[in-house]
Amino acid sequence: MLPFKTLQEAESAIGRSLTTAETIWFNYSANKSDYYLYCHNILFLFLIFSCVPLYYLFLEIFFRKSIQSYKIQPKVNLSLSDVFRCYKVVMRMFILVVGPLQLVSYPSVKMIGIRTSLPLPSLWVILLQLGTYFIVEDYTNYWIHRFLHCKWGYEKIHKVHHEYTAPIGFAAPYAHWLEILILGIPSFLGPAIAPGHMITFWLWIAFRQIEAIETHSGYDLPWSITKYIPFYGGADYHDYHHYVGGQSQSNFASVFTYCDYIYGTDKVISVLWVFIFGLQVPFCNHTDSYTMLLLISQGYRYQKKVLQQLKGASNSNGEQNGGSATFAKDCKDD
């Protein structure tokens, strides 16, 4: 709640006239508690989880022929009932986990210094803070994601998210309840390091979830603005990770790809580590030695085969393709 009763008091305290954005913020938030404003996150997340994936579903239903060439795994065609089942599971987790987590996390938000007061931050400050949040979250998420691909982490937690070997937008937040809680830590670290305004915090939550939905959309659309972001992974990069499934020891990046390149877990760079430097760099031994040996021996040949399979002929039976079983079979076939 703002400590000003009128616009004149606010302008007097700030020492200048309010901008248009600040006037709108004052009129909206002056009589609302900080807790009430923070709980807007619940509404924003509900709208994002429900509406943003509809964009890709709309394209798939009404413009299928036009966008088919941009579908990363055209073999997989889920029915509307399959999509709705995914959405129901996501909403169940939203009601039981995400929503309550937002309600009880307010004290920590106040503790780190997220403010609702005037003046509003400039556009450049907002962009700088959002960039910081993305980098911090991406780096932390990378290591948590690698841990979740250890044998225990995958079998007990992460395999739920990998049920979709060909991901769809609605499946971005489809995960075990414990994974949802754990991955809340990277999302919170950025604002904790560089606390900003509540509006910046809203934008961070919204952009991060929209980005995750795009990454899981299953489409590599040429008009996406993310194609102009350096080191951005995107749907094509992340689809490979889902296709390989439980055997995957590469492409862990949530947003950017620099961690995969630096630590040797990019799907191509990891092969170069082995063949050029004679090093094996998996974070933990999720696969048995035979399967890992097969992965190394296939190198670029296997990568090329996977990409060919992802772009293979259409399959109208609606079944998910790929995953750990297909990965192992492909290696043996070669």
Tab-separated table of C-alpha atoms in Angstrom:
chain	number	residue	atom	x	y	z
A	1	MET	CA	0.000	0.000	0.000
A	2	LEU	CA	1.402	3.383	-0.981
A	3	PRO	CA	1.974	5.887	1.834
A	4	PHE	CA	0.320	8.677	-0.168
A	5	LYS	CA	-3.339	9.615	-0.135
A	6	THR	CA	-3.282	11.895	-3.170
A	7	LEU	CA	-1.295	12.382	-6.340
A	8	GLN	CA	-0.100	15.723	-5.013
A	9	GLU	CA	1.421	14.045	-1.954
A	10	ALA	CA	3.162	11.514	-4.151
A	11	GLU	CA	4.568	14.189	-6.464
A	12	SER	CA	5.713	16.232	-3.482
A	13	ALA	CA	7.532	13.245	-1.977
A	14	ILE	CA	9.193	12.294	-5.256
A	15	GLY	CA	10.015	15.878	-6.170
A	16	ARG	CA	8.584	15.808	-9.680
A	17	SER	CA	5.407	15.154	-11.608
A	18	LEU	CA	4.388	11.529	-11.982
A	19	THR	CA	4.736	9.876	-15.351
A	20	THR	CA	1.683	8.354	-17.030
A	21	ALA	CA	2.729	4.881	-15.900
A	22	GLU	CA	3.277	6.078	-12.327
A	23	THR	CA	-0.126	7.753	-12.282
A	24	ILE	CA	-1.783	4.515	-13.430
A	25	TRP	CA	0.152	2.582	-10.788
A	26	PHE	CA	-0.857	5.061	-8.085
A	27	ASN	CA	-4.540	4.909	-9.031
A	28	TYR	CA	-4.470	1.106	-9.019
A	29	SER	CA	-2.285	0.305	-6.014
A	30	ALA	CA	-2.734	3.195	-3.581
A	31	ASN	CA	-5.384	1.425	-1.502
A	32	LYS	CA	-4.226	-2.172	-2.023
A	33	SER	CA	-1.967	-4.053	0.365
A	34	ASP	CA	1.398	-5.350	-0.788
A	35	TYR	CA	0.219	-8.888	-0.122
A	36	TYR	CA	-2.801	-8.387	-2.374
A	37	LEU	CA	-0.540	-7.062	-5.140
A	38	TYR	CA	1.874	-9.965	-4.755
A	39	CYS	CA	-0.968	-12.466	-5.076
A	40	HIS	CA	-1.557	-11.179	-8.585
A	41	ASN	CA	1.093	-13.772	-9.503
A	42	ILE	CA	-1.518	-16.477	-9.045
A	43	LEU	CA	-3.834	-14.868	-11.599
A	44	PHE	CA	-0.992	-14.204	-14.034
A	45	LEU	CA	0.275	-17.791	-13.842
A	46	PHE	CA	-3.223	-19.194	-14.321
A	47	LEU	CA	-3.779	-17.051	-17.414
A	48	ILE	CA	-0.342	-17.904	-18.836
A	49	PHE	CA	-0.674	-21.665	-18.260
A	50	SER	CA	-4.176	-21.606	-19.763
A	51	CYS	CA	-3.937	-19.132	-22.626
A	52	VAL	CA	-0.415	-19.028	-24.056
A	53	PRO	CA	-0.356	-22.715	-25.152
A	54	LEU	CA	-3.653	-22.087	-26.956
A	55	TYR	CA	-1.706	-20.059	-29.512
A	56	TYR	CA	0.164	-23.186	-30.652
A	57	LEU	CA	-2.961	-25.314	-30.424
A	58	PHE	CA	-4.802	-22.782	-32.585
A	59	LEU	CA	-2.055	-22.915	-35.216
A	60	GLU	CA	-2.077	-26.704	-35.160
A	61	ILE	CA	-5.852	-26.958	-35.616
A	62	PHE	CA	-6.464	-24.237	-38.199
A	63	PHE	CA	-3.091	-23.896	-39.970
A	64	ARG	CA	-1.692	-27.409	-39.738
A	65	LYS	CA	-0.568	-27.634	-43.360
A	66	SER	CA	1.103	-24.234	-43.226
A	67	ILE	CA	3.119	-24.911	-40.081
A	68	GLN	CA	3.730	-28.652	-40.487
A	69	SER	CA	7.236	-28.053	-41.803
A	70	TYR	CA	8.069	-26.218	-38.561
A	71	LYS	CA	6.915	-29.048	-36.312
A	72	ILE	CA	9.974	-30.647	-34.765
A	73	GLN	CA	8.502	-34.129	-34.272
A	74	PRO	CA	5.787	-34.441	-36.938
A	75	LYS	CA	5.367	-38.151	-36.173
A	76	VAL	CA	3.505	-37.250	-32.989
A	77	ASN	CA	-0.022	-35.869	-33.243
A	78	LEU	CA	-1.833	-35.716	-29.922
A	79	SER	CA	-5.613	-35.637	-29.828
A	80	LEU	CA	-7.535	-32.846	-28.135
A	81	SER	CA	-8.441	-35.262	-25.343
A	82	ASP	CA	-4.718	-35.920	-24.745
A	83	VAL	CA	-4.029	-32.194	-24.622
A	84	PHE	CA	-6.924	-31.624	-22.241
A	85	ARG	CA	-5.683	-34.423	-19.976
A	86	CYS	CA	-2.309	-32.699	-19.771
A	87	TYR	CA	-3.997	-29.385	-18.938
A	88	LYS	CA	-6.077	-31.007	-16.182
A	89	VAL	CA	-2.949	-32.396	-14.537
A	90	VAL	CA	-1.234	-29.006	-14.767
A	91	MET	CA	-4.233	-27.268	-13.220
A	92	ARG	CA	-4.363	-29.813	-10.425
A	93	MET	CA	-0.747	-29.044	-9.600
A	94	PHE	CA	-1.508	-25.344	-9.910
A	95	ILE	CA	-4.282	-25.581	-7.331
A	96	LEU	CA	-2.442	-27.912	-4.959
A	97	VAL	CA	1.158	-26.675	-5.277
A	98	VAL	CA	1.776	-23.492	-7.290
A	99	GLY	CA	-1.064	-21.409	-5.864
A	100	PRO	CA	-0.418	-22.283	-2.201
A	101	LEU	CA	3.315	-21.720	-2.736
A	102	GLN	CA	2.596	-18.193	-3.938
A	103	LEU	CA	0.361	-17.526	-0.953
A	104	VAL	CA	2.925	-18.582	1.655
A	105	SER	CA	6.044	-17.142	-0.001
A	106	TYR	CA	5.107	-13.499	0.520
A	107	PRO	CA	7.274	-13.021	3.674
A	108	SER	CA	10.373	-14.028	1.735
A	109	VAL	CA	9.506	-11.534	-1.000
A	110	LYS	CA	9.233	-8.735	1.561
A	111	MET	CA	12.453	-9.874	3.222
A	112	ILE	CA	14.547	-9.558	0.047
A	113	GLY	CA	13.145	-6.084	-0.681
A	114	ILE	CA	10.644	-6.348	-3.531
A	115	ARG	CA	8.902	-2.966	-3.355
A	116	THR	CA	5.599	-1.533	-4.517
A	117	SER	CA	6.418	2.110	-3.883
A	118	LEU	CA	6.973	5.034	-6.224
A	119	PRO	CA	8.884	5.965	-8.294
A	120	LEU	CA	8.653	3.190	-10.857
A	121	PRO	CA	11.929	1.863	-12.275
A	122	SER	CA	12.987	3.019	-15.717
A	123	LEU	CA	12.685	0.715	-18.701
A	124	TRP	CA	16.453	0.202	-18.773
A	125	VAL	CA	16.524	-0.788	-15.097
A	126	ILE	CA	13.699	-3.272	-15.696
A	127	LEU	CA	15.498	-4.794	-18.706
A	128	LEU	CA	18.784	-5.026	-16.809
A	129	GLN	CA	17.132	-6.735	-13.842
A	130	LEU	CA	15.177	-9.130	-16.051
A	131	GLY	CA	18.386	-10.046	-17.866
A	132	THR	CA	20.045	-10.727	-14.512
A	133	TYR	CA	17.125	-12.881	-13.401
A	134	PHE	CA	17.265	-14.954	-16.582
A	135	ILE	CA	21.015	-15.533	-16.313
A	136	VAL	CA	20.910	-16.450	-12.609
A	137	GLU	CA	17.909	-18.727	-13.079
A	138	ASP	CA	19.408	-20.362	-16.144
A	139	TYR	CA	22.713	-21.176	-14.445
A	140	THR	CA	21.099	-22.538	-11.281
A	141	ASN	CA	18.433	-24.440	-13.199
A	142	TYR	CA	21.142	-26.077	-15.304
A	143	TRP	CA	22.753	-27.775	-12.299
A	144	ILE	CA	19.444	-28.772	-10.726
A	145	HIS	CA	18.361	-30.227	-14.066
A	146	ARG	CA	21.559	-32.252	-14.282
A	147	PHE	CA	20.982	-33.556	-10.776
A	148	LEU	CA	17.451	-34.578	-11.756
A	149	HIS	CA	18.961	-36.751	-14.483
A	150	CYS	CA	20.922	-38.775	-11.962
A	151	LYS	CA	19.417	-42.206	-11.440
A	152	TRP	CA	17.618	-41.308	-8.202
A	153	GLY	CA	16.497	-37.853	-9.314
A	154	TYR	CA	15.146	-39.102	-12.612
A	155	GLU	CA	13.342	-42.187	-11.365
A	156	LYS	CA	11.824	-40.520	-8.294
A	157	ILE	CA	11.051	-37.043	-9.634
A	158	HIS	CA	11.991	-35.953	-13.146
A	159	LYS	CA	10.562	-38.807	-15.205
A	160	VAL	CA	7.089	-37.287	-14.803
A	161	HIS	CA	8.115	-34.287	-16.893
A	162	HIS	CA	9.656	-36.609	-19.497
A	163	GLU	CA	6.414	-38.480	-20.088
A	164	TYR	CA	6.103	-36.172	-23.095
A	165	THR	CA	8.935	-37.233	-25.380
A	166	ALA	CA	7.472	-34.790	-27.908
A	167	PRO	CA	6.560	-31.856	-25.642
A	168	ILE	CA	3.601	-29.531	-26.114
A	169	GLY	CA	3.002	-26.055	-24.705
A	170	PHE	CA	0.649	-27.254	-21.979
A	171	ALA	CA	3.345	-29.688	-20.767
A	172	ALA	CA	5.853	-26.964	-19.838
A	173	PRO	CA	4.766	-26.985	-16.145
A	174	TYR	CA	3.814	-30.697	-16.253
A	175	ALA	CA	6.025	-32.142	-13.525
A	176	HIS	CA	6.236	-33.899	-10.179
A	177	TRP	CA	5.143	-31.683	-7.286
A	178	LEU	CA	8.610	-31.851	-5.749
A	179	GLU	CA	10.223	-30.710	-8.992
A	180	ILE	CA	7.891	-27.722	-9.049
A	181	LEU	CA	9.025	-26.790	-5.543
A	182	ILE	CA	12.718	-27.343	-6.276
A	183	LEU	CA	12.680	-25.296	-9.477
A	184	GLY	CA	11.079	-22.435	-7.593
A	185	ILE	CA	14.510	-21.824	-6.033
A	186	PRO	CA	16.272	-20.707	-9.266
A	187	SER	CA	13.303	-18.474	-10.108
A	188	PHE	CA	13.605	-16.756	-6.737
A	189	LEU	CA	17.394	-16.325	-6.660
A	190	GLY	CA	17.550	-13.570	-9.282
A	191	PRO	CA	15.080	-11.249	-7.510
A	192	ALA	CA	16.875	-12.059	-4.230
A	193	ILE	CA	20.225	-10.954	-5.682
A	194	ALA	CA	18.906	-7.874	-7.482
A	195	PRO	CA	15.544	-6.986	-5.885
A	196	GLY	CA	13.376	-4.648	-7.869
A	197	HIS	CA	9.837	-3.386	-8.134
A	198	MET	CA	6.757	-5.605	-7.953
A	199	ILE	CA	6.039	-4.830	-11.600
A	200	THR	CA	9.479	-6.179	-12.539
A	201	PHE	CA	8.753	-9.272	-10.468
A	202	TRP	CA	5.434	-9.774	-12.290
A	203	LEU	CA	7.168	-9.409	-15.653
A	204	TRP	CA	9.853	-11.895	-14.625
A	205	ILE	CA	7.337	-14.563	-13.631
A	206	ALA	CA	5.321	-13.974	-16.810
A	207	PHE	CA	8.241	-13.934	-19.273
A	208	ARG	CA	9.897	-16.988	-17.727
A	209	GLN	CA	6.737	-19.076	-18.020
A	210	ILE	CA	5.988	-17.840	-21.546
A	211	GLU	CA	9.550	-18.758	-22.524
A	212	ALA	CA	9.126	-22.240	-21.030
A	213	ILE	CA	5.901	-22.752	-22.976
A	214	GLU	CA	7.587	-21.714	-26.220
A	215	THR	CA	10.507	-24.051	-25.519
A	216	HIS	CA	8.070	-26.940	-25.025
A	217	SER	CA	5.759	-25.954	-27.886
A	218	GLY	CA	7.101	-28.542	-30.325
A	219	TYR	CA	7.398	-25.923	-33.078
A	220	ASP	CA	10.474	-24.094	-34.324
A	221	LEU	CA	8.614	-21.117	-35.772
A	222	PRO	CA	10.734	-18.784	-37.929
A	223	TRP	CA	8.932	-15.632	-36.789
A	224	SER	CA	9.738	-16.096	-33.110
A	225	ILE	CA	11.636	-13.098	-31.683
A	226	THR	CA	13.714	-15.495	-29.577
A	227	LYS	CA	15.670	-16.388	-32.713
A	228	TYR	CA	17.414	-13.032	-32.330
A	229	ILE	CA	18.569	-13.704	-28.754
A	230	PRO	CA	22.223	-14.872	-28.540
A	231	PHE	CA	22.776	-18.336	-27.033
A	232	TYR	CA	19.039	-18.967	-26.809
A	233	GLY	CA	18.172	-22.668	-26.929
A	234	GLY	CA	14.551	-22.752	-27.986
A	235	ALA	CA	12.178	-25.546	-28.891
A	236	ASP	CA	14.474	-27.320	-31.338
A	237	TYR	CA	17.249	-27.534	-28.750
A	238	HIS	CA	14.993	-28.746	-25.947
A	239	ASP	CA	13.005	-31.198	-28.070
A	240	TYR	CA	16.129	-33.295	-28.513
A	241	HIS	CA	16.444	-33.547	-24.723
A	242	HIS	CA	12.851	-34.779	-24.421
A	243	TYR	CA	13.176	-37.165	-27.341
A	244	VAL	CA	16.159	-38.939	-25.799
A	245	GLY	CA	14.343	-38.995	-22.469
A	246	GLY	CA	15.783	-40.796	-19.470
A	247	GLN	CA	19.065	-41.542	-21.256
A	248	SER	CA	19.706	-37.866	-21.936
A	249	GLN	CA	22.946	-36.424	-20.610
A	250	SER	CA	22.905	-33.328	-22.809
A	251	ASN	CA	20.947	-30.152	-23.571
A	252	PHE	CA	20.091	-29.376	-19.956
A	253	ALA	CA	19.755	-25.636	-20.560
A	254	SER	CA	16.432	-24.106	-19.609
A	255	VAL	CA	16.852	-20.876	-21.602
A	256	PHE	CA	20.395	-20.221	-22.856
A	257	THR	CA	22.931	-22.754	-24.094
A	258	TYR	CA	26.178	-21.375	-22.691
A	259	CYS	CA	26.269	-23.789	-19.709
A	260	ASP	CA	25.937	-26.776	-22.027
A	261	TYR	CA	28.809	-25.458	-24.143
A	262	ILE	CA	31.032	-24.610	-21.150
A	263	TYR	CA	30.467	-27.869	-19.286
A	264	GLY	CA	30.462	-30.168	-22.307
A	265	THR	CA	26.824	-31.261	-22.261
A	266	ASP	CA	25.756	-29.825	-25.589
A	267	LYS	CA	24.593	-32.652	-27.859
A	268	VAL	CA	27.505	-31.963	-30.247
A	269	ILE	CA	30.078	-30.423	-27.909
A	270	SER	CA	29.858	-33.434	-25.574
A	271	VAL	CA	30.957	-35.638	-28.458
A	272	LEU	CA	33.879	-33.319	-29.215
A	273	TRP	CA	35.020	-33.550	-25.584
A	274	VAL	CA	35.261	-37.300	-25.974
A	275	PHE	CA	36.831	-37.559	-29.410
A	276	ILE	CA	39.182	-34.565	-29.277
A	277	PHE	CA	40.200	-34.497	-25.618
A	278	GLY	CA	39.473	-38.093	-24.645
A	279	LEU	CA	37.255	-36.978	-21.774
A	280	GLN	CA	33.910	-38.245	-20.553
A	281	VAL	CA	31.928	-35.522	-18.828
A	282	PRO	CA	28.523	-36.695	-17.606
A	283	PHE	CA	27.568	-35.124	-14.272
A	284	CYS	CA	26.432	-38.454	-12.886
A	285	ASN	CA	26.187	-41.965	-14.286
A	286	HIS	CA	22.489	-42.243	-15.047
A	287	THR	CA	23.066	-44.750	-17.833
A	288	ASP	CA	24.907	-48.030	-17.566
A	289	SER	CA	28.404	-48.197	-19.014
A	290	TYR	CA	27.258	-50.130	-22.098
A	291	THR	CA	24.710	-47.494	-23.097
A	292	MET	CA	27.152	-44.658	-22.417
A	293	LEU	CA	29.756	-46.436	-24.531
A	294	LEU	CA	27.227	-46.720	-27.348
A	295	LEU	CA	26.416	-43.026	-27.076
A	296	ILE	CA	30.073	-42.084	-27.366
A	297	SER	CA	30.741	-44.452	-30.283
A	298	GLN	CA	27.827	-43.141	-32.307
A	299	GLY	CA	28.877	-39.485	-32.017
A	300	TYR	CA	27.746	-37.324	-34.882
A	301	ARG	CA	26.266	-40.298	-36.685
A	302	TYR	CA	23.651	-40.760	-33.993
A	303	GLN	CA	22.949	-37.033	-33.765
A	304	LYS	CA	22.284	-36.962	-37.500
A	305	LYS	CA	20.000	-39.986	-37.284
A	306	VAL	CA	17.972	-38.462	-34.455
A	307	LEU	CA	17.407	-35.264	-36.401
A	308	GLN	CA	16.297	-37.295	-39.410
A	309	GLN	CA	13.846	-39.238	-37.244
A	310	LEU	CA	12.408	-36.094	-35.690
A	311	LYS	CA	11.652	-34.806	-39.180
A	312	GLY	CA	10.381	-38.185	-40.426
A	313	ALA	CA	7.050	-39.091	-41.927
A	314	SER	CA	3.854	-38.219	-40.106
A	315	ASN	CA	2.243	-40.693	-37.750
A	316	SER	CA	-1.436	-40.198	-37.092
A	317	ASN	CA	-1.827	-42.706	-34.261
A	318	GLY	CA	-1.217	-40.016	-31.652
A	319	GLU	CA	1.394	-42.025	-29.767
A	320	GLN	CA	4.433	-40.404	-28.258
A	321	ASN	CA	7.630	-41.441	-30.050
A	322	GLY	CA	11.262	-41.479	-29.008
A	323	GLY	CA	12.345	-41.573	-25.389
A	324	SER	CA	14.806	-43.854	-23.652
A	325	ALA	CA	13.577	-47.060	-25.253
A	326	THR	CA	13.880	-45.669	-28.774
A	327	PHE	CA	17.285	-44.211	-27.934
A	328	ALA	CA	18.656	-47.576	-26.822
A	329	LYS	CA	17.078	-49.354	-29.807
A	330	ASP	CA	18.547	-46.861	-32.267
A	331	CYS	CA	22.014	-47.401	-30.835
A	332	LYS	CA	21.706	-51.198	-31.070
A	333	ASP	CA	20.333	-50.992	-34.624
A	334	ASP	CA	23.491	-49.208	-35.681
